[in-house]
Amino acid sequence: MNSEHQKGYDIYALGDSAVTIEFGKNIHPEINDQVIARLKQFEEKPIKGIIDLIPSYHSLTLCFDLSTIAKQKMGLNSLIDLVKSYLEEPIKLQHNSSKLHEIPVIYGGKNGMDLLRVSQEKGISPKEVIRLHAEPTYRVYMLGFIPGFAYLGELHQALSMPRKSIPQPMIPGSIGIAGLQTGIYPSFSPGGWNIIGHTDYPLLKDDMPMLQAGDRVKFIPQNQV
Amino acid sequence: MSLIIHKAGILDALQHFGVKGLQSKGIRPGGVMDQFSASIANALVGNKLNEGLLEIHFPACEIIFTESCLISIVGADFTAKLNEKYLPINRPILVPVNGKLQFVAPKSGKIVYVAVQGGLAAQGRLLKNTIIEFKTKPKLNSSNLVICPWSAKTDWQKYTPEIHVIQGREWERLNEESQRKFCCKPFKVSHHADRMGYRLQHEPFDTRTKEEIISSAVNFGTIQLLPNGQTIVLMADHQTTGGYPRIAHVISADLPKLAQKNPGDEVVFHLTDQETAEKEWLTQQAHVRQIQNISQLKLNEFFQKNSNQL
């Protein structure tokens, strides 16, 4: 198995036609900065045969066309060497210079049905739940799960809740929390996160997500509970 | 110039070959489940290999062709009939005007592809009364059904339980006994098997650690270990990222074979390496291309010889 730990990254094959670079072992804004910066590097100077790039919290995966790989001498291994040479190049990290989305939220009520349960289980008032949720400026760590679902972090420790054991139907704009994450469902979907509010902020435009990995998000409460 | 879905099947769609370049936005690639069969279906009617085509499960839809056209049926054998006459798979077939295509009984495999010469416009589910226009007007006009006298060889691909895999990032999470079981014991494909993933049936695997992993990319063929010790192989409509340990990955060349497994069918995983995965893929691609080249020659010859009758 291809795995190497040096210079602060780990690189391994994800099946026969993809390579993942892992920039750290935990969820941290600086590690995610590296993911986003390297994503841009590979987008701007694509390697021949790259068909997709998948950034996550702490890793970047490059998907290749297997025919292109297999026709090269040394196959995927030669590509891993090429990827490593990209990683040798110094990269400029962009801290907090990316787009800020100010997202209005109606907390609680019919479309925020779990607010009171979260409040009860955590032993804090609904007003305090809202304050703690709306206080930070979140980072979009990654998109995944369904088109345009943005994973935002980090949620205040005091609001950390397990996922529901049975997924429930979600409507677009539902704002949920799970673990140390918060997120917004962009479309109808089953989901297991605890829903504390709702927004009308446009999340998809022509089916394309409005939030991008690296963007920042600030929730603006629109109501008192 | 179209075909009409006369009766809907359960899960049929006009399928493409996958959206590329959008996974960074959480948009899954999707596309055909069995790329091998789909490519051959296209090759047999002289299309480019990645032309959109019908992906059909059983119980299957019924199709009426309002115009004479050349089609092929490749993949699963669901006992196809055209206007009550049995049709073979893996051959070009000239369908007469108002030909009604039905699939009456599943014999082998899970998914069948129907390609139409020139390709089909749009994509999406095949619901009752869906009309799909042909991209180009067929140059044919036949009032008779004609089954071309040559066929593509596809059987080497199917029906053995062996599926080759490469170790995944979290392979070492399985304890030694589980690693041994994973590699040689036959597992059954469970009833939870759809375009998103095929769950397998086996005794739960034991792990060295239950520590969660941080969500990261997954791929078509990634085998995830679920918290209850069960496994799922991610298929064409997989999510872009996942948080379950990735214990192994099915090699690309064996994905078509796995896609054709029905619930209850056996699979046996064999560990292999990258070099073999690449070699197997090139062999498969060469086979497809050979069929494409021969098909083109045969089709030209056939249409020249029969030009006065068509």
XYZ file of C-alpha atoms in Angstrom, chain B residues 37-303:
267
model
C -21.809 -3.849 -21.054
C -22.909 -0.290 -21.778
C -19.820 0.360 -23.940
C -20.344 -2.863 -25.875
C -24.020 -2.047 -26.413
C -22.900 1.236 -27.971
C -20.117 -0.415 -30.001
C -22.548 -2.929 -31.517
C -24.716 -0.193 -33.054
C -21.755 1.922 -34.169
C -22.091 4.628 -31.495
C -19.239 6.256 -29.624
C -18.597 4.111 -26.571
C -19.929 6.590 -24.014
C -23.189 7.524 -25.731
C -26.237 7.753 -23.419
C -28.414 4.629 -23.403
C -31.202 2.849 -21.537
C -30.277 1.154 -18.249
C -32.950 -1.395 -17.388
C -33.651 -3.564 -14.325
C -36.224 -6.329 -13.891
C -39.247 -5.992 -13.905
C -38.388 -3.991 -16.984
C -40.146 -1.324 -18.986
C -41.851 -1.985 -22.322
C -40.685 0.129 -25.218
C -42.364 0.996 -28.508
C -40.145 2.253 -31.327
C -42.139 4.630 -33.520
C -39.448 4.495 -36.187
C -37.319 1.719 -37.606
C -33.882 1.763 -35.919
C -30.844 -0.321 -35.033
C -30.559 -1.380 -31.389
C -28.500 -3.729 -29.223
C -29.267 -5.448 -25.927
C -26.245 -6.158 -23.709
C -25.681 -7.122 -20.070
C -28.280 -9.107 -18.163
C -30.419 -11.621 -20.082
C -34.055 -10.832 -19.307
C -35.447 -12.862 -22.242
C -36.135 -10.006 -24.619
C -39.007 -10.216 -27.111
C -39.846 -7.983 -30.016
C -43.423 -8.237 -31.239
C -43.565 -11.667 -29.541
C -40.394 -12.948 -31.209
C -37.449 -13.853 -28.934
C -34.324 -11.735 -29.299
C -30.734 -12.685 -28.514
C -28.471 -10.410 -26.481
C -25.108 -9.079 -27.724
C -26.178 -8.557 -31.354
C -27.262 -5.595 -33.487
C -30.987 -5.824 -34.174
C -32.946 -3.925 -36.769
C -36.285 -3.015 -35.234
C -39.266 -2.427 -37.537
C -41.621 0.544 -37.238
C -43.819 0.220 -34.144
C -41.700 -2.638 -32.781
C -42.617 -3.418 -29.195
C -39.702 -4.501 -26.986
C -40.462 -6.459 -23.824
C -38.400 -8.353 -21.270
C -40.329 -11.354 -19.996
C -38.128 -13.368 -17.592
C -34.790 -12.729 -15.886
C -32.274 -15.469 -16.756
C -28.955 -13.983 -15.692
C -27.463 -10.724 -14.505
C -29.077 -7.672 -12.962
C -28.901 -4.799 -15.448
C -29.431 -4.730 -19.198
C -28.466 -1.920 -21.562
C -30.328 -1.001 -24.722
C -28.391 1.213 -27.117
C -29.951 2.888 -30.154
C -27.862 3.804 -33.175
C -27.198 7.537 -33.230
C -27.924 7.971 -29.541
C -30.830 9.282 -27.488
C -31.528 12.854 -26.430
C -31.958 13.968 -22.781
C -31.606 11.779 -19.719
C -33.615 10.769 -16.699
C -36.047 8.196 -15.364
C -38.104 6.146 -17.770
C -41.650 6.669 -16.576
C -44.826 5.570 -18.325
C -45.392 7.526 -21.551
C -41.903 9.071 -21.494
C -40.958 9.925 -25.066
C -37.282 9.890 -25.948
C -36.264 11.455 -29.229
C -33.469 9.954 -31.315
C -30.515 12.304 -31.603
C -30.191 11.636 -35.323
C -32.786 10.410 -37.754
C -32.145 6.719 -38.455
C -31.363 6.112 -42.106
C -33.186 2.813 -42.014
C -36.644 1.866 -42.983
C -37.562 -1.718 -42.348
C -40.907 -3.324 -41.906
C -39.231 -6.554 -40.778
C -37.252 -7.546 -37.743
C -33.654 -8.337 -38.702
C -31.201 -9.922 -36.293
C -27.650 -9.377 -37.491
C -25.697 -12.603 -37.876
C -22.724 -11.619 -35.668
C -22.407 -11.162 -31.933
C -20.046 -9.689 -29.329
C -18.313 -11.989 -26.879
C -19.050 -10.814 -23.354
C -19.410 -14.009 -21.321
C -15.829 -14.111 -19.991
C -16.862 -11.171 -17.896
C -19.753 -12.640 -15.929
C -21.087 -15.114 -13.443
C -18.031 -16.154 -11.459
C -18.055 -14.984 -7.844
C -14.419 -13.795 -7.860
C -14.041 -10.061 -7.352
C -10.567 -8.573 -7.081
C -9.879 -5.867 -4.526
C -7.025 -3.628 -3.421
C -6.444 -2.964 0.272
C -7.897 0.292 1.511
C -6.516 2.948 3.806
C -8.228 1.420 6.866
C -7.565 -2.250 5.998
C -5.493 -2.695 9.148
C -8.552 -1.959 11.265
C -9.769 -5.501 10.586
C -8.180 -7.935 13.009
C -6.207 -10.846 11.550
C -9.089 -13.282 11.633
C -11.404 -10.805 9.893
C -8.778 -10.083 7.266
C -8.548 -13.819 6.565
C -12.318 -14.188 6.346
C -12.610 -11.157 4.102
C -10.279 -12.638 1.537
C -11.618 -16.099 0.960
C -15.090 -16.615 2.401
C -18.023 -16.311 0.035
C -20.464 -13.538 0.931
C -23.931 -13.026 -0.439
C -25.163 -9.767 -1.926
C -28.027 -8.675 0.346
C -31.407 -7.272 -0.658
C -30.088 -3.805 0.152
C -28.423 -3.433 -3.227
C -29.128 -0.401 -5.378
C -27.327 2.201 -7.452
C -25.852 3.752 -4.290
C -24.331 0.597 -2.867
C -24.502 -3.186 -2.461
C -24.608 -4.398 1.128
C -23.061 -7.807 1.735
C -24.210 -10.555 4.089
C -21.645 -12.045 6.446
C -20.849 -12.474 10.111
C -19.808 -9.111 11.521
C -16.104 -8.369 11.160
C -14.055 -7.605 14.252
C -11.918 -4.522 14.354
C -8.859 -3.523 16.322
C -10.291 -0.081 16.982
C -13.680 1.583 16.887
C -12.154 5.041 16.588
C -14.055 7.203 14.103
C -12.333 8.537 11.023
C -12.663 12.054 9.622
C -14.904 12.153 6.529
C -12.847 11.844 3.391
C -13.308 10.866 -0.253
C -14.785 7.543 -1.342
C -15.097 6.075 -4.821
C -17.119 3.669 -6.982
C -16.005 0.281 -5.597
C -14.941 1.465 -2.138
C -15.830 -1.150 0.500
C -16.837 0.537 3.749
C -16.929 -1.128 7.145
C -20.083 -0.092 8.987
C -20.178 0.325 12.788
C -22.045 -2.991 13.166
C -19.262 -4.948 11.445
C -21.152 -5.245 8.147
C -19.839 -4.035 4.811
C -21.167 -2.107 1.828
C -19.620 -1.704 -1.602
C -20.292 1.788 -2.956
C -21.701 1.803 -6.486
C -22.273 4.392 -9.247
C -24.471 6.771 -7.216
C -22.170 6.842 -4.179
C -21.736 9.954 -2.065
C -18.560 11.904 -2.710
C -17.253 11.567 0.859
C -17.822 9.222 3.764
C -16.828 8.700 7.369
C -16.715 4.888 7.553
C -13.428 2.980 7.363
C -12.472 2.067 3.793
C -11.158 -1.465 4.121
C -10.763 -2.237 0.419
C -11.624 -1.124 -3.114
C -12.956 -3.296 -5.936
C -10.690 -2.911 -8.966
C -12.283 -0.977 -11.832
C -12.165 -3.960 -14.200
C -14.338 -6.030 -11.826
C -16.988 -3.356 -11.142
C -19.144 -4.383 -14.130
C -19.143 -7.978 -12.895
C -20.117 -6.904 -9.385
C -22.835 -4.599 -10.726
C -24.463 -7.607 -12.420
C -24.822 -9.545 -9.107
C -28.351 -9.988 -7.817
C -29.337 -10.238 -4.154
C -28.432 -13.778 -3.061
C -25.551 -14.104 -5.563
C -22.156 -14.930 -4.101
C -19.017 -12.866 -4.212
C -15.555 -13.940 -3.099
C -12.970 -11.213 -2.645
C -9.377 -11.768 -3.719
C -6.634 -9.330 -2.848
C -4.644 -8.089 -5.779
C -2.279 -5.212 -6.528
C -2.267 -1.998 -8.535
C -0.237 -3.474 -11.372
C -2.784 -6.242 -11.928
C -5.674 -3.766 -11.644
C -4.148 -1.637 -14.401
C -3.400 -4.651 -16.609
C -6.915 -6.053 -16.250
C -8.404 -2.666 -17.091
C -6.326 -2.293 -20.257
C -7.230 -5.835 -21.348
C -10.916 -5.063 -20.882
C -10.665 -1.758 -22.725
C -8.790 -3.431 -25.596
C -11.549 -6.038 -25.821
C -14.213 -3.318 -26.009
C -12.278 -1.422 -28.658
C -11.811 -4.574 -30.705
C -15.564 -5.165 -30.650
C -16.061 -1.535 -31.655
C -13.755 -1.866 -34.665
C -15.180 -5.169 -35.856
C -18.742 -3.913 -35.363
C -18.060 -0.903 -37.549
C -16.739 -3.090 -40.361
C -19.589 -5.577 -40.077
C -22.229 -2.847 -39.972
C -20.830 -1.133 -43.078
C -20.693 -4.438 -44.918
C -24.201 -5.393 -43.803
C -25.797 -2.113 -44.823
